[in-house]
XYZ file of C-alpha atoms in Angstrom:
554
model
C 73.023 -35.250 38.745
C 71.875 -37.295 35.729
C 69.311 -39.917 36.688
C 69.263 -38.895 40.343
C 66.009 -38.803 42.317
C 65.682 -36.925 45.588
C 62.977 -37.131 48.235
C 61.615 -33.738 49.294
C 58.814 -32.532 51.501
C 57.624 -29.944 48.987
C 58.392 -29.412 45.304
C 57.647 -25.895 44.032
C 57.417 -25.476 40.257
C 58.020 -21.854 39.276
C 60.593 -19.542 40.835
C 58.867 -16.194 40.528
C 58.055 -14.028 43.525
C 55.241 -16.248 44.854
C 57.294 -19.420 44.549
C 60.415 -17.802 45.985
C 58.518 -16.355 48.932
C 57.008 -19.749 49.745
C 60.385 -21.480 49.313
C 62.012 -19.193 51.877
C 59.156 -19.577 54.353
C 59.161 -23.392 54.172
C 62.949 -23.561 54.405
C 62.825 -21.426 57.541
C 60.540 -24.069 59.047
C 63.201 -26.738 58.515
C 61.543 -28.535 55.600
C 63.412 -30.074 52.677
C 62.189 -28.099 49.677
C 63.039 -27.970 45.980
C 62.104 -25.095 43.689
C 62.525 -25.409 39.932
C 62.022 -22.954 37.074
C 62.064 -23.614 33.340
C 63.997 -20.371 32.797
C 65.952 -18.055 35.094
C 64.793 -17.207 38.587
C 62.315 -14.339 38.506
C 62.397 -14.069 34.720
C 58.688 -14.399 33.934
C 55.836 -12.245 35.202
C 57.903 -11.330 38.274
C 60.330 -9.454 36.013
C 57.548 -7.436 34.388
C 55.748 -5.506 37.149
C 55.283 -1.761 37.488
C 58.017 -2.054 40.122
C 55.658 -0.781 42.790
C 55.197 -2.041 46.325
C 51.818 -0.536 47.018
C 48.731 -0.887 49.116
C 46.420 -0.972 46.132
C 44.525 2.262 46.442
C 42.455 1.362 43.380
C 41.207 -1.795 45.142
C 39.164 0.437 47.454
C 36.898 1.007 44.460
C 36.151 -2.681 44.052
C 35.505 -3.172 47.753
C 38.553 -5.393 48.282
C 39.197 -3.848 51.669
C 40.885 -6.937 53.081
C 43.359 -6.866 50.187
C 44.102 -3.179 50.842
C 44.644 -3.894 54.540
C 47.022 -6.769 53.786
C 48.819 -4.862 51.021
C 49.487 -1.763 53.098
C 50.817 -3.904 55.949
C 53.072 -5.905 53.630
C 54.316 -2.693 52.008
C 55.295 -1.358 55.425
C 56.994 -4.641 56.344
C 59.015 -4.679 53.120
C 60.227 -1.149 53.765
C 61.647 -2.487 57.038
C 62.814 -5.939 55.916
C 64.315 -5.023 52.539
C 65.399 -1.366 52.858
C 68.096 -1.880 50.222
C 65.495 -2.951 47.666
C 62.239 -1.200 48.614
C 62.098 2.574 48.985
C 59.348 5.102 49.758
C 57.783 6.719 46.705
C 55.925 10.029 47.097
C 52.965 9.983 44.728
C 50.787 12.671 43.148
C 47.275 12.117 41.767
C 46.161 14.902 39.395
C 42.443 15.640 39.861
C 40.300 16.986 37.008
C 36.947 17.582 38.729
C 35.445 18.059 42.146
C 32.517 15.652 42.439
C 32.480 13.227 39.505
C 32.872 9.491 39.885
C 30.970 8.938 43.131
C 28.008 7.233 41.484
C 30.220 5.096 39.252
C 32.394 4.150 42.237
C 29.319 3.025 44.174
C 28.165 0.924 41.218
C 31.615 -0.685 41.011
C 31.613 -1.321 44.749
C 28.318 -3.192 44.369
C 29.446 -5.328 41.460
C 29.424 -3.309 38.231
C 31.816 -4.790 35.656
C 32.833 -1.445 34.164
C 35.406 0.846 35.751
C 34.693 4.508 36.632
C 35.782 6.952 33.923
C 36.688 9.787 36.285
C 37.422 10.276 39.955
C 36.817 13.723 41.414
C 38.467 15.473 44.358
C 35.875 14.334 46.908
C 36.244 10.700 45.862
C 40.063 10.953 45.907
C 39.990 12.578 49.359
C 37.802 9.789 50.750
C 40.016 7.153 49.154
C 43.240 8.647 50.519
C 41.774 8.948 54.021
C 40.784 5.263 53.885
C 44.229 4.415 52.563
C 45.837 6.127 55.551
C 43.546 4.213 57.884
C 44.444 0.830 56.391
C 48.147 1.734 56.266
C 48.359 2.510 59.994
C 49.826 -0.874 61.015
C 53.631 -0.641 61.160
C 53.387 2.825 59.556
C 56.698 4.141 58.253
C 55.584 6.943 55.896
C 53.623 10.205 56.135
C 49.858 10.491 55.660
C 48.214 11.992 52.586
C 47.658 15.667 51.831
C 45.792 17.668 49.198
C 47.299 20.303 46.902
C 45.543 23.256 45.341
C 45.815 23.707 41.588
C 48.339 26.502 42.095
C 50.482 24.315 44.378
C 50.384 21.384 41.956
C 51.427 23.538 38.966
C 54.160 25.127 41.060
C 55.522 21.731 42.128
C 55.214 20.151 38.652
C 55.275 23.004 36.114
C 54.728 20.899 32.933
C 51.469 19.466 34.351
C 48.300 20.232 32.407
C 46.442 23.338 33.649
C 43.224 21.334 33.223
C 43.533 20.000 36.757
C 41.521 21.440 39.660
C 43.663 19.995 42.480
C 45.949 17.076 43.339
C 46.186 14.454 46.055
C 49.519 13.299 47.471
C 50.427 10.199 49.435
C 53.226 7.648 49.799
C 53.648 4.171 48.396
C 56.909 2.385 47.593
C 58.980 1.036 44.724
C 61.048 -2.125 44.416
C 64.230 -1.057 42.685
C 65.330 -4.427 41.340
C 62.577 -7.053 41.659
C 64.562 -9.835 39.990
C 67.306 -9.530 42.592
C 64.796 -9.671 45.444
C 63.515 -12.990 44.053
C 67.086 -14.311 43.990
C 67.744 -13.126 47.547
C 64.673 -14.966 48.836
C 65.959 -18.170 47.238
C 69.442 -17.648 48.667
C 67.956 -17.026 52.118
C 65.965 -20.244 51.822
C 68.997 -22.378 50.970
C 70.924 -20.713 53.796
C 68.178 -21.647 56.264
C 67.787 -25.192 54.911
C 71.002 -26.421 53.245
C 69.356 -29.703 52.234
C 66.958 -27.707 50.032
C 67.796 -26.701 46.480
C 66.872 -24.203 43.772
C 67.272 -25.033 40.070
C 66.898 -22.719 37.104
C 66.676 -23.662 33.419
C 65.177 -27.062 34.243
C 62.374 -28.141 31.903
C 59.482 -30.152 33.300
C 59.386 -33.525 31.514
C 56.417 -35.012 33.330
C 55.606 -37.412 36.118
C 54.767 -41.060 36.690
C 52.588 -40.056 39.631
C 55.384 -40.490 42.150
C 58.497 -38.849 40.702
C 58.508 -35.501 38.851
C 61.338 -35.344 36.320
C 63.157 -32.360 34.825
C 65.671 -31.901 32.000
C 68.757 -29.990 33.108
C 70.724 -27.407 31.062
C 73.684 -29.800 30.731
C 71.510 -32.413 29.033
C 70.996 -34.570 32.122
C 67.826 -35.330 34.060
C 66.857 -34.977 37.698
C 63.823 -36.191 39.603
C 62.024 -35.300 42.811
C 59.755 -37.546 44.863
C 57.654 -34.971 46.783
C 55.027 -35.290 49.476
C 53.294 -32.160 48.122
C 53.642 -30.270 44.823
C 53.072 -26.519 44.643
C 52.404 -25.060 41.205
C 53.748 -21.490 41.321
C 54.141 -21.154 37.555
C 52.075 -17.964 37.290
C 50.498 -17.629 33.839
C 51.857 -21.106 32.994
C 49.895 -22.777 35.855
C 47.411 -24.563 33.604
C 50.233 -25.798 31.325
C 52.111 -27.241 34.317
C 49.034 -28.926 35.762
C 48.362 -30.545 32.382
C 51.945 -31.838 32.271
C 51.440 -33.304 35.749
C 48.324 -35.150 34.611
C 45.876 -32.815 36.375
C 44.311 -30.516 33.745
C 42.887 -27.247 35.067
C 41.441 -23.924 33.979
C 42.543 -21.576 36.726
C 44.218 -18.669 34.910
C 42.659 -15.874 32.863
C 45.572 -13.465 32.806
C 45.847 -9.913 31.578
C 48.807 -8.265 29.914
C 50.680 -5.331 31.416
C 53.212 -3.428 29.313
C 55.690 -0.681 30.240
C 58.214 1.564 28.553
C 61.351 3.178 29.974
C 62.363 6.645 28.754
C 65.601 8.591 28.750
C 64.023 11.978 29.547
C 65.997 14.260 31.913
C 63.417 17.073 31.723
C 60.663 14.723 32.840
C 62.766 13.463 35.746
C 63.465 17.036 36.810
C 59.738 17.783 36.816
C 58.932 14.617 38.779
C 61.583 15.428 41.395
C 61.501 11.910 42.823
C 57.705 11.595 42.744
C 55.381 9.260 40.898
C 52.388 10.670 39.039
C 49.498 8.218 39.246
C 46.919 9.407 36.754
C 43.856 8.623 34.672
C 44.302 8.410 30.933
C 41.449 9.857 28.923
C 39.822 6.406 28.631
C 39.616 6.104 32.422
C 42.450 3.605 32.773
C 45.109 4.212 35.410
C 48.655 5.017 34.277
C 51.807 5.943 36.126
C 55.199 7.532 35.548
C 58.104 7.797 37.985
C 61.872 8.023 38.246
C 63.254 4.494 38.089
C 67.040 4.351 38.495
C 67.521 7.554 36.560
C 65.031 6.755 33.807
C 61.288 7.412 33.525
C 59.203 4.256 33.888
C 55.763 4.485 32.260
C 52.945 1.939 32.586
C 50.708 0.077 32.485
C 48.236 -1.511 30.111
C 45.644 -4.065 31.210
C 44.331 -6.214 28.350
C 43.468 -9.886 28.093
C 46.262 -12.119 26.794
C 46.949 -15.830 26.802
C 50.501 -16.611 25.637
C 53.134 -15.626 28.234
C 55.976 -16.890 26.040
C 55.214 -14.464 23.200
C 54.128 -11.360 25.092
C 55.804 -8.046 24.217
C 55.009 -4.327 24.301
C 53.264 -3.562 21.012
C 53.186 -0.398 18.893
C 49.632 0.522 19.864
C 50.550 0.318 23.553
C 53.492 2.653 23.015
C 51.245 5.081 21.140
C 48.817 4.942 24.074
C 51.537 5.725 26.628
C 52.988 8.615 24.639
C 49.564 10.130 23.948
C 48.647 9.869 27.635
C 51.892 11.577 28.671
C 51.433 14.387 26.150
C 47.946 15.057 27.501
C 49.087 14.945 31.137
C 52.292 16.955 30.651
C 51.791 19.286 27.675
C 54.846 21.277 28.748
C 57.149 18.411 27.702
C 57.848 16.625 24.429
C 57.542 12.846 24.106
C 58.660 10.583 21.269
C 59.678 7.030 20.458
C 63.320 8.016 20.222
C 63.340 8.465 24.021
C 62.505 4.793 24.649
C 65.476 2.781 25.929
C 63.583 -0.369 26.950
C 60.117 -1.905 26.830
C 58.731 -4.936 28.577
C 55.508 -6.821 29.080
C 54.164 -9.675 31.185
C 50.949 -11.552 31.883
C 49.425 -11.249 35.328
C 48.432 -14.710 36.651
C 44.891 -13.638 37.539
C 42.012 -16.055 38.129
C 39.888 -17.065 35.149
C 37.106 -14.495 35.017
C 34.922 -14.294 31.918
C 33.018 -11.103 31.212
C 34.724 -8.861 33.768
C 36.667 -5.805 32.631
C 40.393 -6.626 32.917
C 41.026 -3.755 35.333
C 38.362 -5.094 37.703
C 39.553 -8.708 37.929
C 40.542 -9.313 41.536
C 44.241 -9.057 42.400
C 43.652 -11.132 45.513
C 45.182 -14.591 45.757
C 43.986 -18.137 46.290
C 45.529 -21.598 46.547
C 43.113 -24.223 45.182
C 44.021 -27.830 45.976
C 43.787 -30.856 43.710
C 44.045 -33.851 46.003
C 46.018 -36.917 45.026
C 44.099 -39.312 42.791
C 44.784 -42.299 40.589
C 48.513 -42.882 40.160
C 49.341 -39.413 41.488
C 50.532 -39.799 45.076
C 50.715 -36.099 45.983
C 48.294 -33.189 46.023
C 48.876 -30.127 43.828
C 48.390 -26.666 45.336
C 48.247 -23.934 42.662
C 49.156 -20.337 43.585
C 46.634 -18.229 41.685
C 46.666 -14.443 41.495
C 48.397 -12.288 44.045
C 50.656 -9.319 43.527
C 54.263 -8.429 44.226
C 53.437 -6.540 47.407
C 51.639 -9.401 49.135
C 54.023 -12.268 48.334
C 55.129 -12.735 51.956
C 51.601 -12.847 53.330
C 50.502 -15.217 50.554
C 53.509 -17.442 51.282
C 52.682 -17.461 54.989
C 49.085 -18.550 54.350
C 50.123 -21.371 52.022
C 53.041 -22.440 54.241
C 50.683 -22.771 57.219
C 48.397 -24.973 55.118
C 51.331 -27.159 54.009
C 52.753 -27.401 57.525
C 49.361 -28.576 58.769
C 49.217 -31.243 56.061
C 52.750 -32.380 56.887
C 52.154 -32.381 60.650
C 54.882 -29.803 61.287
C 54.667 -26.727 63.550
C 55.627 -23.250 62.420
C 58.881 -22.372 64.142
C 59.795 -19.060 62.470
C 57.676 -16.057 61.512
C 58.784 -14.188 58.400
C 56.950 -11.004 59.387
C 60.084 -9.295 60.709
C 62.664 -11.380 58.850
C 65.175 -9.341 56.844
C 65.679 -10.301 53.205
C 69.129 -10.711 51.636
C 71.102 -7.492 51.715
C 68.567 -6.026 54.141
C 70.137 -8.123 56.894
C 72.002 -5.851 59.349
C 71.295 -2.872 57.100
C 72.364 0.399 58.796
C 69.280 1.773 60.508
C 70.229 5.445 60.750
C 72.775 7.990 59.530
C 75.313 7.173 62.247
C 75.152 3.423 61.567
C 75.372 4.151 57.852
C 78.549 6.162 58.322
C 80.069 3.424 60.514
C 79.311 0.789 57.880
C 80.926 2.836 55.105
C 83.974 3.535 57.254
C 84.469 -0.107 58.240
C 84.043 -1.478 54.730
C 86.329 1.068 53.095
C 89.025 0.354 55.694
C 88.764 -3.386 55.106
C 88.463 -3.474 51.302
C 90.268 -0.329 50.174
C 87.171 0.810 48.255
C 86.506 4.528 48.082
C 83.654 5.855 50.237
C 81.738 6.760 47.063
C 82.087 3.218 45.723
C 81.036 1.678 49.041
C 78.043 4.025 49.155
C 76.951 3.072 45.638
C 77.317 -0.636 46.325
C 75.399 -0.464 49.613
C 72.646 1.315 47.729
C 72.589 -1.436 45.083
C 73.121 -4.623 47.082
C 72.514 -3.733 50.705
C 74.973 -5.328 53.111
C 75.873 -7.985 50.509
C 78.005 -5.188 49.064
C 80.626 -6.024 51.701
C 81.564 -9.381 50.162
C 81.397 -8.013 46.617
C 83.775 -5.175 47.503
C 86.104 -7.682 49.166
C 86.072 -9.705 45.936
C 86.714 -6.547 43.953
C 89.786 -5.627 46.006
C 92.924 -6.407 44.041
C 91.019 -7.454 40.905
C 89.995 -5.598 37.777
C 88.005 -2.757 39.249
C 87.823 -0.846 35.977
C 84.320 0.269 35.055
C 82.565 -1.221 32.052
C 82.598 0.818 28.870
C 79.680 3.253 28.945
C 78.375 1.757 32.207
C 80.587 3.367 34.779
C 78.598 2.296 37.825
C 79.483 -1.397 37.263
C 82.977 -2.924 37.250
C 84.363 -6.057 35.648
C 85.204 -7.504 39.071
C 81.621 -6.943 40.195
C 80.351 -8.803 37.103
C 82.827 -11.606 37.855
C 81.409 -11.973 41.382
C 77.827 -12.062 40.094
C 78.693 -14.715 37.514
C 80.428 -16.917 40.076
C 77.987 -16.555 42.959
C 74.476 -15.902 41.654
C 73.556 -18.997 39.662
C 74.132 -17.394 36.278
C 73.585 -19.711 33.306
C 73.267 -17.274 30.399
C 74.610 -13.835 29.532
C 71.054 -12.453 29.593
C 70.817 -13.420 33.277
C 73.515 -10.862 34.071
C 72.427 -7.923 31.930
C 68.666 -8.335 32.477
C 68.277 -9.718 36.011
C 71.452 -9.635 38.128
C 72.031 -6.014 37.057
C 69.873 -3.144 35.793
C 72.085 -2.504 32.768
C 69.511 -3.507 30.152
C 66.363 -1.936 31.578
C 68.058 1.427 32.078
C 69.595 1.373 28.588
C 73.110 1.709 30.002
C 74.549 -1.019 27.815
C 76.410 -0.846 24.527
C 78.086 -3.379 22.264
C 81.439 -2.866 23.945
C 80.188 -3.318 27.519
C 78.093 -6.331 26.489
C 81.220 -7.925 25.019
C 83.168 -7.150 28.207
C 80.459 -8.750 30.340
C 80.397 -11.790 28.048
C 84.193 -12.192 28.272
C 84.071 -11.929 32.074
C 81.220 -14.458 32.305
C 83.008 -16.813 29.899
C 86.118 -16.833 32.073
C 84.117 -17.366 35.270
C 81.815 -20.045 33.853
C 84.324 -21.686 31.512
C 82.494 -21.017 28.253
C 84.385 -21.833 25.064
C 84.517 -19.471 22.084
C 81.494 -21.072 20.415
C 79.369 -20.780 23.568
C 80.489 -17.167 24.033
C 79.373 -16.256 20.527
C 76.002 -17.985 20.999
C 75.401 -16.089 24.230
C 76.184 -12.745 22.623
C 73.903 -13.454 19.680
C 70.991 -14.743 21.798
C 71.156 -11.851 24.266
C 71.375 -9.212 21.536
C 68.403 -10.776 19.755
C 66.252 -10.908 22.909
C 67.022 -7.311 23.817
C 66.340 -5.882 20.369
C 63.363 -8.013 19.325
C 61.488 -8.372 22.605
C 62.527 -5.265 24.524
C 63.050 -2.685 21.761
C 66.619 -2.149 22.921
C 68.779 -0.075 20.602
C 72.541 -0.601 20.790
C 74.425 2.591 20.069
């Protein structure tokens, strides 16, 4: 592709969740679209969320009722459209007083820049009732309830006896966010084969007509767009500067998380999330994520998305908060199997407490000027849950500019492996029976793969039939043939793409030196790496895991 230039309707720079959602929507409308990322798809901020698909109960406090209404609707839609990836998550809020927080909540609602330090039972009850009201559209989960202190301590015995009650409600979790980003891109290319998605393509700049990128193989590629969309998240201002349109749109905050190997904690959680106040008033959470305990999140100002990592003081904060919440359990650094951090691409907002900066989204436009022949639309803010709605709003604006009608709604459009997903127990059993008969896979294997990939599992199991189906060392849920399929079919460029984004091996700590070497050998054979490239990949991946994610190889 060296030296090639392609005309496109829309060029999207940044293949995180906002960019991927917009790419799919525009492709469904029949447009020719290109999306380009400087790293792997979904590897920036979109790989560092709390892994929640939620209605934003805390946004009730700041009066962002429209955001809550949109978020609860989008949560319900994702539960229907991506049932393989998004699952209901029962949630418990420990309550430490009856009436506190009402005055502070009212001050916040009317513009105070400091967050409430405590939220009592009455305030929680009002909030949960409002949350049920806003979540009524396309409802798929039960309404809230309140627990007495005795009930809460019976359900979660290690919980602190300092509580007076607890509130319970349902939100949802996205089990593998990086894969959902990839599936949106794959769906887009399927709908519009003349469109394309490129990863590991560095933005070189623009002459005002053509935007040029450096490719991983050393070549260059250019796009001549009618419209440019900057979906680079916390890198938005950097990208606009490179395009000759300097901006100051982003004032991001850092969110860090740790993942624990803690069977006793998982037993106490029993599939629930605890959504709780730390003693400084900040909101924290802990829930069972793929057999590990995910703990988050911090919310501090930060500016460099390329250097962000979970720091020692953040880990101390998490562990201290857990010890105070669950004094019946022990917590220590030795339980950490993974840590990660990202910068939220929030709007520039001086003087506001980080936790109160709006999570709503906007799409400011810089019209074409001077030598630049195309406008730039920057996707600012937003959250994982609302990506589809955000994409729909921006797509409608772009379609209007391009003089094209909307021909497909994405509101009920299945995503990736959610397509033709078995809707009930009988359909589930039929799917398992048919796939095992066709591929020779065991029912247990078919069940596990459906759970991981949705209906895409069918083609992976067919690929696995007759090949090396032996499990990886120490990672028995994955096989070498499965890794081979991922390497060949999911736009893998580096070893880290497989262990950190195409699979959950790294984040769950289910990776050792032996299995990493097996994965590298399989990828090398599929992607035709030589011995030198193989060694570089192993070294780079090991370094990233240990230095940036606190991974400890056994």
